[in-house]
Amino acid sequence: MNLFNIQEKNKNNMANLEKSKILVVDDKPENLDVLIDYLDKFGLTIFVARNGEEAIQLATKIMPDIILLDVIMPGIDGFQTCHHLKENENTREIPVIFMTALSDKKVKGFKVGGVDYVTKPLQHEEVLARIRAHITIRFQQKKLEKQNEDLLQLNQEKNDFLGMVSHDLKNPLNNILGIADLLNSSIQDKERKLLRLIEANSKRMLELITELLDINRIESGKRDLSLQKIELTALLFESVYRHRMPAEKKQIQLHFEQTDKNCYLYADRTAITQIFDNLISNAVKYSPFDKHINIRLFQSEKVVRCEIQDEGQGITKQDQQKIFAKFARLSARPTDGENSTGLGLSIVKKLVESMDGHVWAESEGKNKGSLFIVEFPR
Ligand SMILES: Nc1ncnc2c1ncn2[C@@H]1O[C@H](COP(=O)(O)OP(=O)(O)OP(=O)(O)O)[C@@H](O)[C@H]1O
Ligand SMILES: [Mg+2]
């Protein structure tokens, strides 16, 4: 299955009445002889049931494309029959059109799951037009369901492919890095410069592959979380500490404010570390020189909240919509030649949500700084 096949299949959007089955349910079908003959002329295959019980049995057996259902019948009436059909997983999706008398409560038909009604005495052309309309809607619905399944499968195939390629690229790259490290001690200064370039480029590629593998693992549900009681203050402090050097390089001051000494949460330690690292590295990356970054951690009875606020390039209104999407490299650009892949925040969002948390960004606009907030329920 490929995209071309999906598009090809999409071309014909009208249901073919000639291939459609209709179940007519009426305790006096002889009154409907003229209608049945009329529908027969349009190639519909017609089945008849004389009461609700028979209709339910027949519907499960023949799986009609549409049901034309009388309301008043001996035994279970049309409303109850429809209710049963809608409760059964197999017959739930079959559209039911009620044949009602003027005095019947038509709204009740919709309440029990009917899609439409025709009023007796029946106008044959109107009945046919409604049948055609609902069969077409159902036909398109089925088509969309199938396309959805195909797209999910295609996406899975893409994820598997990406996972396989990324994984296979990682090994030779690690080998290159290992060899570069070995060569380092046995070469001259001039060659060492070239070696540093090989190392830097290989490391960058490895980072990229690791991010791709990461997002792939999360998207295909292969990343298992190991939830345990962890202490967030220390974890956040370590993350702030790790970013001290790149911040100092830009004369950026990192301030960590904590309101409570200890802040406990059931969460995955690696995922939380990855979330903090991504947000703090962004704050440093998108801030100009000589600015401040404030990192805060609060807790209440119900939530734990971490805020990372910078005085950098801020987020435009347009960028706000896309900032957590994959491969979003937006108007804010790194201020000191740092790398930007556009995957970090999409990984953050997926990780936060996998632990029932929320993450969002606030900014008053371009060059007004950004505030990223992560909140987890306790
Ligand atoms: N603190 C921030 N201030 C302003 N813009 C930001 C900030 N953080 C992220 N952005 C914008 O959002 C985009 C997406 O960020 P994201 O972290 O997903 O990717 P990245 O930093 O470009 O690359 P990486 O995958 O290495 O994290 C960035 O390219 C940047 O334009
Ligand atoms: Mg980033």
Coordinates of C-alpha atoms and ligand atoms in Angstrom, one line a residue:
M1 CA 0.0 0.0 0.0
N2 CA 1.4 3.4 -0.9
L3 CA 0.1 7.0 -1.0
F4 CA -0.6 6.7 -4.8
N5 CA -2.9 3.7 -4.2
I6 CA -4.8 5.6 -1.5
Q7 CA -5.3 8.6 -3.8
E8 CA -6.4 6.3 -6.6
K9 CA -8.9 4.7 -4.4
N10 CA -10.2 8.0 -3.4
K11 CA -11.3 9.0 -6.9
N12 CA -14.8 7.5 -6.9
N13 CA -16.8 9.1 -4.1
M14 CA -20.3 8.0 -5.0
A15 CA -21.8 4.8 -3.6
N16 CA -23.0 2.3 -6.2
L17 CA -26.7 1.7 -5.6
E18 CA -26.6 -1.4 -7.7
K19 CA -24.4 -3.2 -5.3
S20 CA -26.3 -2.0 -2.2
K21 CA -28.5 -4.2 0.0
I22 CA -31.6 -2.7 1.7
L23 CA -33.6 -4.3 4.5
V24 CA -37.2 -3.2 4.6
V25 CA -39.0 -3.9 7.9
D26 CA -42.8 -3.7 8.1
D27 CA -45.5 -5.9 9.5
K28 CA -47.6 -5.4 6.4
P29 CA -44.9 -5.5 3.6
E30 CA -47.7 -6.0 1.0
N31 CA -48.5 -2.3 1.6
L32 CA -45.0 -1.6 0.4
D33 CA -45.1 -3.7 -2.8
V34 CA -45.2 -0.6 -5.1
L35 CA -42.2 1.0 -3.3
I36 CA -40.3 -2.3 -3.4
D37 CA -40.9 -2.6 -7.1
Y38 CA -39.8 1.0 -7.6
L39 CA -36.5 0.5 -5.6
D40 CA -35.9 -2.8 -7.4
K41 CA -35.7 -0.9 -10.7
F42 CA -32.7 0.9 -9.4
G43 CA -30.8 -2.3 -8.8
L44 CA -31.0 -2.4 -5.0
T45 CA -31.1 -5.9 -3.5
I46 CA -34.1 -5.9 -1.2
F47 CA -34.7 -8.0 1.9
V48 CA -37.9 -7.9 3.9
A49 CA -38.6 -8.6 7.6
R50 CA -42.1 -8.7 9.1
N51 CA -41.2 -7.7 12.7
G52 CA -38.4 -6.3 14.9
E53 CA -37.0 -9.7 16.0
E54 CA -36.8 -11.0 12.5
A55 CA -35.1 -7.7 11.4
I56 CA -32.4 -8.0 14.1
Q57 CA -31.6 -11.6 13.0
L58 CA -31.6 -10.8 9.3
A59 CA -29.5 -7.7 9.7
T60 CA -26.8 -9.6 11.5
K61 CA -26.9 -12.2 8.8
I62 CA -27.0 -10.1 5.6
M63 CA -25.4 -6.9 6.9
P64 CA -27.5 -4.5 4.8
D65 CA -26.2 -1.1 3.7
I66 CA -29.3 0.6 5.0
I67 CA -32.5 -0.3 6.9
L68 CA -36.0 1.2 6.2
L69 CA -37.8 0.6 9.5
D70 CA -41.5 0.9 10.4
V71 CA -42.3 2.3 13.8
I72 CA -45.5 0.6 14.9
M73 CA -45.3 -3.2 14.7
P74 CA -46.6 -6.0 16.9
G75 CA -43.8 -7.3 19.3
I76 CA -40.9 -4.9 19.7
D77 CA -41.6 -1.6 17.9
G78 CA -39.3 0.2 15.5
F79 CA -37.7 2.3 18.2
Q80 CA -36.8 -0.7 20.3
T81 CA -35.6 -2.6 17.2
C82 CA -33.3 0.3 16.3
H83 CA -32.0 0.5 19.9
H84 CA -31.0 -3.2 19.7
L85 CA -29.3 -2.7 16.4
K86 CA -27.3 0.2 17.7
E87 CA -26.2 -1.8 20.8
N88 CA -24.8 -4.6 18.7
E89 CA -21.2 -3.9 17.6
N90 CA -21.8 -5.6 14.2
T91 CA -25.0 -3.7 13.2
R92 CA -24.3 -0.4 15.0
E93 CA -23.0 1.5 11.9
I94 CA -25.9 0.5 9.5
P95 CA -28.0 3.7 8.9
V96 CA -31.6 3.3 9.9
I97 CA -34.4 5.4 8.2
F98 CA -37.7 5.3 10.0
M99 CA -41.0 5.1 8.2
T100 CA -43.3 7.2 10.4
A101 CA -46.9 8.2 10.4
L102 CA -47.7 11.9 10.9
S103 CA -48.7 11.2 14.5
D104 CA -45.4 9.4 15.4
K105 CA -42.8 11.0 17.7
K106 CA -40.1 11.6 15.1
V107 CA -37.5 13.0 17.4
K108 CA -37.5 9.7 19.3
G109 CA -36.2 8.0 16.2
F110 CA -33.0 10.2 16.2
K111 CA -32.6 9.6 20.0
V112 CA -32.4 5.8 19.4
G113 CA -29.9 6.2 16.7
G114 CA -31.9 6.7 13.5
V115 CA -30.3 8.9 10.8
D116 CA -33.5 10.1 9.1
Y117 CA -37.2 9.5 8.6
V118 CA -39.7 9.4 5.7
T119 CA -43.4 10.1 6.3
K120 CA -46.2 7.8 5.3
P121 CA -47.8 7.9 2.8
L122 CA -44.4 7.3 1.2
Q123 CA -43.2 9.4 -1.7
H124 CA -41.1 6.9 -3.7
E125 CA -38.7 9.4 -5.2
E126 CA -38.1 11.0 -1.8
V127 CA -37.4 7.6 -0.3
L128 CA -34.9 6.7 -3.0
A129 CA -33.2 10.1 -2.7
R130 CA -32.8 9.7 1.1
I131 CA -31.6 6.1 0.7
R132 CA -29.0 7.3 -1.9
A133 CA -27.8 10.1 0.3
H134 CA -27.3 7.9 3.4
I135 CA -25.7 5.0 1.5
T136 CA -23.3 7.5 0.0
I137 CA -22.4 9.0 3.4
R138 CA -21.9 5.5 4.9
F139 CA -19.8 4.5 1.8
Q140 CA -17.6 7.5 2.3
Q141 CA -17.3 6.9 6.0
K142 CA -16.2 3.3 5.3
K143 CA -13.7 4.6 2.8
L144 CA -12.3 7.1 5.3
E145 CA -12.0 4.4 7.9
K146 CA -10.1 2.2 5.5
Q147 CA -7.8 5.1 4.4
N148 CA -7.2 5.9 8.1
E149 CA -6.1 2.3 8.6
D150 CA -3.9 2.4 5.6
L151 CA -2.3 5.7 6.7
L152 CA -1.7 4.3 10.2
Q153 CA 0.0 1.3 8.6
L154 CA 2.1 3.5 6.3
N155 CA 3.1 5.6 9.3
Q156 CA 4.1 2.4 11.2
E157 CA 6.2 1.2 8.2
K158 CA 7.9 4.7 8.1
N159 CA 8.6 4.5 11.8
D160 CA 10.1 1.0 11.4
F161 CA 12.2 2.2 8.5
L162 CA 13.4 5.3 10.3
G163 CA 14.2 3.2 13.4
M164 CA 16.2 0.7 11.4
V165 CA 18.2 3.2 9.4
S166 CA 18.9 5.4 12.4
H167 CA 20.0 2.4 14.4
D168 CA 22.3 1.1 11.7
L169 CA 23.9 4.5 11.2
K170 CA 24.7 4.8 14.9
N171 CA 27.2 1.9 15.0
P172 CA 29.5 3.0 12.2
L173 CA 29.5 6.5 13.6
N174 CA 30.5 5.3 17.0
N175 CA 33.3 3.4 15.3
I176 CA 34.5 6.6 13.5
L177 CA 34.5 8.4 16.9
G178 CA 36.4 5.6 18.5
I179 CA 39.1 5.6 15.8
A180 CA 39.4 9.4 15.9
D181 CA 40.0 9.1 19.6
L182 CA 42.7 6.5 19.1
L183 CA 44.4 8.6 16.4
N184 CA 44.4 11.7 18.6
S185 CA 47.6 10.7 20.5
S186 CA 49.7 9.7 17.6
I187 CA 49.4 12.6 15.2
Q188 CA 50.8 16.1 14.6
D189 CA 49.0 19.4 15.5
K190 CA 48.0 20.2 12.0
E191 CA 46.3 16.8 11.5
R192 CA 44.8 17.1 15.0
K193 CA 42.7 20.1 13.8
L194 CA 41.3 18.0 11.0
L195 CA 40.6 15.2 13.5
R196 CA 38.7 17.6 15.7
L197 CA 36.5 18.4 12.7
I198 CA 35.8 14.7 12.1
E199 CA 35.0 14.3 15.8
A200 CA 32.7 17.4 15.9
N201 CA 30.8 16.4 12.8
S202 CA 30.4 12.8 13.9
K203 CA 29.1 13.9 17.3
R204 CA 26.6 16.2 15.7
M205 CA 25.4 13.3 13.5
L206 CA 25.2 11.1 16.5
E207 CA 23.0 13.7 18.3
L208 CA 20.7 13.9 15.3
I209 CA 20.4 10.1 15.1
T210 CA 19.8 9.8 18.8
E211 CA 17.0 12.4 18.6
L212 CA 15.4 10.7 15.6
L213 CA 15.6 7.3 17.3
D214 CA 14.1 8.9 20.4
I215 CA 11.0 10.4 18.7
N216 CA 10.6 7.2 16.7
R217 CA 10.6 5.1 19.9
I218 CA 8.1 7.4 21.6
E219 CA 5.8 7.6 18.6
S220 CA 5.7 3.8 18.0
G221 CA 5.0 3.3 21.7
K222 CA 8.3 1.5 22.2
R223 CA 9.7 3.8 24.9
D224 CA 8.7 2.3 28.2
L225 CA 8.4 4.7 31.2
S226 CA 9.7 3.5 34.5
L227 CA 7.7 5.5 37.1
Q228 CA 9.2 5.9 40.5
K229 CA 9.3 8.4 43.3
I230 CA 11.9 11.0 42.3
E231 CA 13.1 14.2 43.9
L232 CA 12.8 17.0 41.3
T233 CA 14.8 19.8 43.0
A234 CA 18.1 17.9 42.8
L235 CA 17.3 16.7 39.3
L236 CA 16.6 20.3 38.1
F237 CA 19.6 21.6 39.9
E238 CA 21.9 19.0 38.1
S239 CA 20.4 20.1 34.8
V240 CA 21.0 23.8 35.5
Y241 CA 24.5 22.9 36.5
R242 CA 25.1 21.0 33.2
H243 CA 24.2 24.2 31.3
R244 CA 26.5 26.4 33.3
M245 CA 29.4 26.3 30.8
P246 CA 27.4 27.1 27.6
A247 CA 25.6 29.9 29.5
E248 CA 28.9 31.4 30.8
K249 CA 30.2 31.4 27.2
K250 CA 27.5 33.9 26.4
Q251 CA 27.7 35.7 29.8
I252 CA 24.2 34.5 30.6
Q253 CA 23.2 34.2 34.3
L254 CA 21.3 31.1 35.3
H255 CA 19.2 31.6 38.5
F256 CA 17.5 28.7 40.1
E257 CA 14.7 29.5 42.6
Q258 CA 13.2 26.8 44.6
T259 CA 10.4 27.3 47.1
D260 CA 10.7 23.9 48.8
K261 CA 13.7 21.9 49.6
N262 CA 12.3 18.7 48.4
C263 CA 9.7 18.2 45.7
Y264 CA 8.6 14.6 45.1
L265 CA 6.8 13.2 42.0
Y266 CA 6.1 9.7 40.5
A267 CA 7.8 10.0 37.2
D268 CA 10.4 8.6 34.9
R269 CA 13.8 9.9 35.9
T270 CA 15.4 9.8 32.4
A271 CA 12.4 11.5 30.8
I272 CA 12.3 14.3 33.4
T273 CA 16.0 14.9 32.9
Q274 CA 15.5 15.1 29.1
I275 CA 12.6 17.5 29.5
F276 CA 14.6 19.9 31.8
D277 CA 17.7 19.6 29.6
N278 CA 15.8 20.5 26.5
L279 CA 14.0 23.5 28.0
I280 CA 17.1 24.9 29.6
S281 CA 19.3 24.4 26.6
N282 CA 16.7 26.2 24.4
A283 CA 16.6 29.1 26.9
V284 CA 20.4 29.4 26.6
K285 CA 20.5 28.8 22.8
Y286 CA 17.8 31.4 21.9
S287 CA 19.0 34.1 24.3
P288 CA 21.4 36.8 23.2
F289 CA 24.6 37.5 25.3
D290 CA 24.4 39.1 28.8
K291 CA 20.8 38.0 29.7
H292 CA 19.3 36.2 32.6
I293 CA 17.4 32.9 32.8
N294 CA 15.2 32.2 35.7
I295 CA 14.3 28.7 36.6
R296 CA 11.6 28.1 39.2
L297 CA 10.1 25.0 40.8
F298 CA 6.8 25.1 42.9
Q299 CA 4.5 22.6 44.3
S300 CA 1.0 22.7 45.6
E301 CA -1.3 20.0 46.9
K302 CA -2.4 19.1 43.3
V303 CA 0.5 20.0 41.0
V304 CA 4.2 20.3 40.6
R305 CA 5.2 23.2 38.3
C306 CA 8.5 24.1 36.7
E307 CA 9.0 27.4 34.9
I308 CA 11.9 28.4 32.7
Q309 CA 11.9 32.0 31.8
D310 CA 14.4 33.8 29.5
E311 CA 14.9 37.3 28.1
G312 CA 15.6 36.1 24.6
Q313 CA 14.0 36.3 21.2
G314 CA 10.5 35.4 22.4
I315 CA 7.9 33.6 20.3
T316 CA 5.8 35.3 17.6
K317 CA 2.0 34.6 17.5
Q318 CA 2.5 32.6 14.4
D319 CA 5.3 30.5 15.9
Q320 CA 3.2 29.8 19.0
Q321 CA 1.0 27.4 16.9
K322 CA 4.0 25.4 15.7
I323 CA 6.5 25.4 18.5
F324 CA 5.8 21.9 19.7
A325 CA 5.6 20.3 16.2
K326 CA 8.3 18.1 14.8
F327 CA 11.1 19.8 12.8
A328 CA 9.9 23.2 13.9
R329 CA 12.8 25.6 13.2
L330 CA 11.1 28.9 13.7
S331 CA 11.9 32.6 13.6
A332 CA 14.1 32.5 16.7
R333 CA 17.5 31.3 15.7
P334 CA 20.5 30.2 17.9
T335 CA 22.5 33.2 18.9
D336 CA 26.0 31.6 19.0
G337 CA 26.1 29.1 16.1
E338 CA 24.5 26.3 18.1
N339 CA 22.8 23.4 16.3
S340 CA 19.0 23.4 15.7
T341 CA 17.1 20.4 14.5
G342 CA 13.6 21.3 15.6
L343 CA 13.0 18.1 17.5
G344 CA 13.6 18.9 21.1
L345 CA 10.3 20.5 22.0
S346 CA 8.3 17.8 20.2
I347 CA 10.1 15.2 22.3
V348 CA 9.4 17.3 25.4
K349 CA 5.7 17.5 24.7
K350 CA 5.4 13.7 24.1
L351 CA 7.3 12.9 27.2
V352 CA 5.4 15.3 29.4
E353 CA 2.0 14.1 28.1
S354 CA 3.1 10.4 28.5
M355 CA 3.3 11.2 32.3
D356 CA -0.1 13.0 32.3
G357 CA 1.5 16.5 32.4
H358 CA 1.1 19.6 30.4
V359 CA 3.6 21.8 28.8
W360 CA 3.0 25.2 27.2
A361 CA 4.9 28.4 26.2
E362 CA 4.0 32.0 26.9
S363 CA 5.5 35.1 25.3
E364 CA 4.5 38.6 24.7
G365 CA 6.1 38.5 21.3
K366 CA 9.3 39.0 19.4
N367 CA 12.3 39.9 21.6
K368 CA 10.0 39.9 24.7
G369 CA 11.5 36.7 26.1
S370 CA 9.7 33.3 26.6
L371 CA 8.3 31.4 29.5
F372 CA 8.0 27.6 29.3
I373 CA 5.8 25.9 31.9
V374 CA 5.7 22.2 32.7
E375 CA 3.0 21.0 35.1
F376 CA 2.5 17.5 36.5
P377 CA -0.4 16.3 38.6
R378 CA 0.6 14.8 42.0
Ligands
LIG1 N1 13.3 29.6 24.6 C1 13.0 29.9 23.3 N2 12.8 31.2 22.9 C2 12.5 31.4 21.6 N3 12.3 30.5 20.7 C3 12.4 29.2 21.1 C4 12.7 28.8 22.4 N4 12.8 27.5 22.5 C5 12.5 27.0 21.2 N5 12.3 28.0 20.4 C6 11.9 28.0 18.9 O1 11.3 26.7 18.7 C7 11.9 25.9 17.7 C8 11.8 24.5 18.1 O2 12.6 24.2 19.3 P1 13.1 22.8 19.5 O3 13.7 22.7 20.9 O4 12.0 21.8 19.2 O5 14.2 22.6 18.4 P2 15.7 23.1 18.2 O6 16.1 23.8 19.5 O7 15.7 23.9 17.0 O8 16.5 21.8 18.0 P3 16.8 20.6 19.0 O9 16.1 19.4 18.3 O10 18.3 20.5 19.0 O11 16.2 20.9 20.3 C9 13.4 26.5 17.7 O12 14.0 26.3 16.4 C10 13.1 28.0 18.0 O13 12.9 28.7 16.8
MG2 MG 15.9 22.6 21.4

